[in-house]
Amino acid sequence: MKNSKVLIILSFISIYVIWGSTYLFNKIAVTELPPFFLASIRFFVAGILMIIMALILKHPLKISKKQILNSAIASFFFLVYGNGVFVWALRYVDSGFGALIASTQPLFVLFLLRLMDRKPFQKKSIIGVILGMFGMYLLVSQKELVTSEDTLLGIFMMLTCVLSWSYGSVFVSKADLPKSFLVTTGYQMLVAGVCLVLMSLGFNETWISPINWSVEVKIAMSLLVVFGGIIAFTAFNYLLKKVSPEKVSTSAYVNPVIALFMGWYFLDEKLSAQSIVASCILLTGVYFITSRKRK
């Protein structure tokens, strides 16, 4: 029992701190590497490592044509567009600010479920939506953060990425996918790696050899692949089997706070009083949504 409790605590620390820090690492890497090139390497390497882990653990790699198609669709919504374009937008938006925008995912999921499944809003959900929209207004309306048209474009593209990730979440909840989490994620990452390579070539990005990367970028990429791509996802999967999904979903409102302060501390990103107030309101809204009772 004690070992199980320790693993649960360590897993929560992983999804809180590691996922919260990936915004910082992506921001560091994207200042030097082209965004789609960066994302393609991250997912391709992580995908290969996860497939190797699945082989070592003797998880069956064989999947049906339908599962391949579903994995490819999920890969597009989650990794190719949801993450790849988000990394591109980080060129114009601070990492902490981007993380707060990403925290609106529960709002998008709620609206999608309302539209697709006609699930009625609960009282907590309505309160959460109102607080979330007000928090987003306070966050995005700051003139000192919107320094150019590129910043506005970055914010808009991030919101489309959150919508993409949210739709992917709804799609995956109903899709036929391999039972093994390692196999499913491994295939999704490999598909994303290939797609992002094609996007990188299509946008004529300059490929930079790892030999020429700075020490900071090498460290950031290593942490993104090993910790952000493998350890945190494994911890996430472990927690879903050990504790309630509502508790696991608390990462949705812990990650942005960590990202916001890491960006301020390590990258000297602006942390205005309005940002702090907006984040508190927005994340309170997310809390109301994630803590609602399931019907």
XYZ file of C-alpha atoms in Angstrom:
295
model
C 0.000 0.000 0.000
C 2.792 2.441 0.915
C 4.575 1.785 -2.402
C 1.298 2.368 -4.258
C 0.733 5.700 -2.459
C 4.292 6.811 -3.256
C 3.801 5.947 -6.944
C 0.511 7.854 -7.029
C 2.139 10.933 -5.452
C 5.114 10.745 -7.853
C 2.736 10.342 -10.810
C 0.760 13.434 -9.791
C 4.005 15.399 -9.466
C 4.905 14.184 -12.977
C 1.729 15.348 -14.707
C 1.678 18.612 -12.733
C 5.315 19.687 -13.041
C 6.427 17.950 -16.255
C 3.399 18.884 -18.356
C 3.456 22.383 -16.887
C 7.130 22.735 -17.827
C 6.746 21.520 -21.439
C 5.545 25.014 -22.430
C 8.852 26.424 -21.201
C 10.924 23.751 -22.988
C 8.996 24.213 -26.244
C 9.495 27.985 -25.983
C 13.266 27.507 -25.507
C 13.531 25.074 -28.436
C 11.313 27.047 -30.849
C 13.480 30.181 -30.487
C 16.237 28.286 -32.316
C 14.551 25.467 -34.264
C 11.734 25.685 -36.847
C 8.453 24.689 -35.106
C 7.321 21.780 -37.310
C 10.863 20.399 -37.537
C 11.084 20.573 -33.734
C 7.728 18.834 -33.183
C 8.474 16.131 -35.789
C 11.710 15.116 -34.062
C 10.089 15.163 -30.622
C 7.212 12.874 -31.601
C 9.133 10.597 -33.961
C 11.820 9.826 -31.364
C 9.257 9.437 -28.559
C 7.132 7.180 -30.791
C 10.064 4.875 -31.575
C 10.982 4.666 -27.880
C 7.384 3.827 -26.917
C 7.133 1.077 -29.551
C 10.439 -0.369 -28.278
C 9.052 -0.284 -24.727
C 5.871 -2.040 -25.948
C 8.020 -4.763 -27.577
C 10.054 -5.239 -24.391
C 6.830 -5.521 -22.356
C 5.446 -7.906 -25.043
C 2.431 -5.771 -25.919
C 0.888 -6.853 -29.266
C 1.726 -4.364 -32.025
C -0.772 -5.745 -34.552
C -3.752 -3.432 -35.134
C -6.712 -3.428 -37.531
C -7.186 -1.059 -40.479
C -9.887 0.795 -38.545
C -7.562 1.220 -35.557
C -4.816 2.544 -37.864
C -7.257 5.096 -39.330
C -8.524 6.103 -35.873
C -4.946 6.432 -34.583
C -4.088 8.667 -37.555
C -7.177 10.860 -36.962
C -6.377 11.141 -33.240
C -2.756 11.911 -34.086
C -3.814 14.793 -36.324
C -6.130 16.432 -33.789
C -3.788 15.892 -30.815
C -0.234 16.094 -32.102
C -0.043 17.355 -35.689
C -2.416 20.320 -35.379
C -3.142 20.496 -31.652
C 0.525 20.484 -30.628
C 2.513 21.202 -33.807
C 0.688 24.452 -34.627
C 0.654 25.385 -30.921
C 4.475 25.204 -30.881
C 4.523 27.426 -33.996
C 2.322 29.975 -32.167
C 4.751 30.037 -29.213
C 7.039 32.115 -31.423
C 4.655 35.030 -30.919
C 3.107 34.313 -27.501
C 4.705 33.878 -24.052
C 4.797 30.282 -22.782
C 2.828 31.016 -19.592
C 0.191 32.963 -21.524
C -0.074 30.063 -23.998
C -0.507 27.581 -21.147
C -3.416 29.607 -19.759
C -5.083 29.579 -23.185
C -4.575 25.787 -23.293
C -6.296 25.465 -19.909
C -9.603 26.426 -21.566
C -9.809 22.916 -23.065
C -12.522 21.754 -20.597
C -14.689 24.662 -21.823
C -14.312 23.538 -25.442
C -14.953 19.873 -24.551
C -18.109 20.877 -22.688
C -19.491 22.825 -25.665
C -18.581 20.010 -28.081
C -20.371 17.433 -25.933
C -23.380 19.776 -25.781
C -23.418 20.090 -29.571
C -22.593 16.471 -30.459
C -24.271 14.470 -27.686
C -26.768 17.107 -26.540
C -25.629 16.660 -22.962
C -27.342 19.314 -20.789
C -25.242 21.795 -18.837
C -25.124 21.253 -15.085
C -25.139 24.213 -12.662
C -21.410 23.842 -11.953
C -20.735 23.705 -15.691
C -22.649 26.944 -16.329
C -20.738 28.710 -13.525
C -17.479 27.304 -14.944
C -18.247 28.520 -18.481
C -19.124 32.041 -17.279
C -15.976 32.293 -15.143
C -13.856 30.788 -17.928
C -15.094 33.226 -20.584
C -14.643 36.196 -18.232
C -11.128 35.021 -17.330
C -10.239 34.644 -21.016
C -11.534 38.164 -21.726
C -9.353 39.635 -18.955
C -6.372 37.648 -20.174
C -6.585 38.421 -23.888
C -7.658 42.074 -23.494
C -4.298 43.173 -22.037
C -2.711 45.682 -24.418
C 0.799 45.146 -23.009
C 0.653 41.442 -24.006
C -0.681 42.016 -27.512
C 2.392 43.757 -28.914
C 1.739 43.111 -32.617
C -0.575 41.538 -35.173
C 1.586 38.398 -34.916
C 0.637 38.114 -31.231
C -3.060 38.271 -32.103
C -2.506 35.643 -34.820
C -0.646 33.464 -32.308
C -3.503 33.722 -29.781
C -6.106 32.892 -32.446
C -4.127 29.870 -33.698
C -3.660 28.636 -30.113
C -7.419 28.725 -29.603
C -7.925 26.652 -32.779
C -5.337 24.195 -31.403
C -7.285 23.891 -28.151
C -10.438 23.241 -30.192
C -8.552 20.577 -32.187
C -7.256 18.880 -29.012
C -10.752 19.049 -27.467
C -12.392 17.425 -30.494
C -9.660 14.779 -30.424
C -10.526 14.025 -26.785
C -14.192 13.509 -27.666
C -13.260 11.424 -30.736
C -10.850 9.137 -28.836
C -13.410 8.489 -26.086
C -15.580 6.724 -28.693
C -12.982 5.413 -31.172
C -11.781 1.835 -31.622
C -8.084 1.928 -30.641
C -5.502 -0.662 -29.460
C -5.936 -1.656 -25.801
C -2.271 -1.043 -25.007
C -1.694 2.619 -24.140
C 1.967 2.329 -25.182
C 1.034 0.936 -28.612
C -1.740 3.487 -29.198
C 0.418 6.461 -28.209
C 3.456 5.064 -30.030
C 1.582 4.795 -33.337
C 0.015 8.231 -32.876
C 3.441 9.774 -32.283
C 4.977 8.030 -35.301
C 2.125 9.216 -37.553
C 2.539 12.741 -36.167
C 6.300 12.601 -36.753
C 5.824 11.706 -40.435
C 3.067 14.325 -40.986
C 5.097 17.066 -39.313
C 8.157 16.209 -41.432
C 5.982 16.712 -44.535
C 4.653 19.997 -43.123
C 8.189 21.119 -42.349
C 9.225 20.396 -45.953
C 6.059 22.057 -47.276
C 6.831 25.265 -45.363
C 10.496 25.137 -46.524
C 11.815 25.101 -42.970
C 15.575 25.015 -42.538
C 16.624 21.733 -40.947
C 19.364 22.130 -38.373
C 21.599 19.219 -37.421
C 21.501 18.273 -33.703
C 25.278 18.796 -33.744
C 24.635 22.519 -34.269
C 21.970 22.887 -31.586
C 22.837 24.946 -28.533
C 23.225 23.185 -25.185
C 19.947 24.750 -23.965
C 18.003 23.378 -26.943
C 19.552 19.906 -26.618
C 18.520 19.792 -22.953
C 15.005 21.109 -23.747
C 14.494 18.544 -26.543
C 15.742 15.674 -24.377
C 13.365 16.675 -21.591
C 10.455 17.007 -24.050
C 11.038 13.519 -25.480
C 11.860 11.579 -22.317
C 9.873 13.384 -19.630
C 7.099 15.157 -21.551
C 6.606 12.407 -24.136
C 7.107 9.196 -22.184
C 7.241 9.552 -18.382
C 4.340 12.004 -17.991
C 2.087 10.023 -20.364
C 2.907 6.790 -18.519
C 2.155 8.499 -15.186
C -1.119 9.823 -16.642
C -2.130 6.320 -17.767
C -1.184 4.847 -14.354
C -3.258 7.446 -12.489
C -6.335 6.810 -14.647
C -6.248 3.206 -13.410
C -5.593 4.059 -9.755
C -7.629 7.196 -8.960
C -10.776 8.907 -10.259
C -10.598 10.790 -13.602
C -11.793 13.947 -11.818
C -8.649 13.946 -9.660
C -6.407 13.299 -12.666
C -8.037 16.181 -14.550
C -6.787 18.623 -11.897
C -3.668 18.878 -14.099
C -5.794 21.097 -16.389
C -5.657 23.917 -13.855
C -2.289 23.202 -12.223
C -0.186 23.086 -15.435
C -0.875 26.706 -16.502
C 0.037 28.110 -13.088
C 3.366 26.252 -13.168
C 3.996 27.315 -16.785
C 3.140 30.949 -16.027
C 5.609 31.212 -13.144
C 8.329 29.159 -14.907
C 8.099 31.489 -17.910
C 8.350 34.501 -15.595
C 11.278 33.057 -13.609
C 13.386 31.482 -16.373
C 12.506 33.563 -19.459
C 11.646 36.911 -17.820
C 8.157 36.807 -19.339
C 5.715 39.472 -18.172
C 3.527 38.559 -15.194
C 1.047 41.400 -14.726
C -1.464 41.724 -11.896
C -4.265 41.359 -14.469
C -2.725 38.084 -15.693
C -2.703 36.719 -12.139
C -6.335 37.788 -11.516
C -7.424 36.455 -14.929
C -5.672 33.123 -14.372
C -7.323 32.719 -10.953
C -10.783 33.387 -12.436
C -10.184 31.203 -15.495
C -8.779 28.284 -13.515
C -11.595 28.518 -10.979
C -13.971 28.145 -13.925
C -12.064 25.077 -15.116
C -12.257 23.665 -11.572
C -16.054 24.013 -11.530
C -16.259 22.128 -14.829
C -13.851 19.324 -13.925
C -15.401 18.836 -10.459
C -18.991 18.534 -11.668
C -20.797 15.277 -11.015
C -20.994 12.823 -13.886
C -24.478 11.894 -14.988
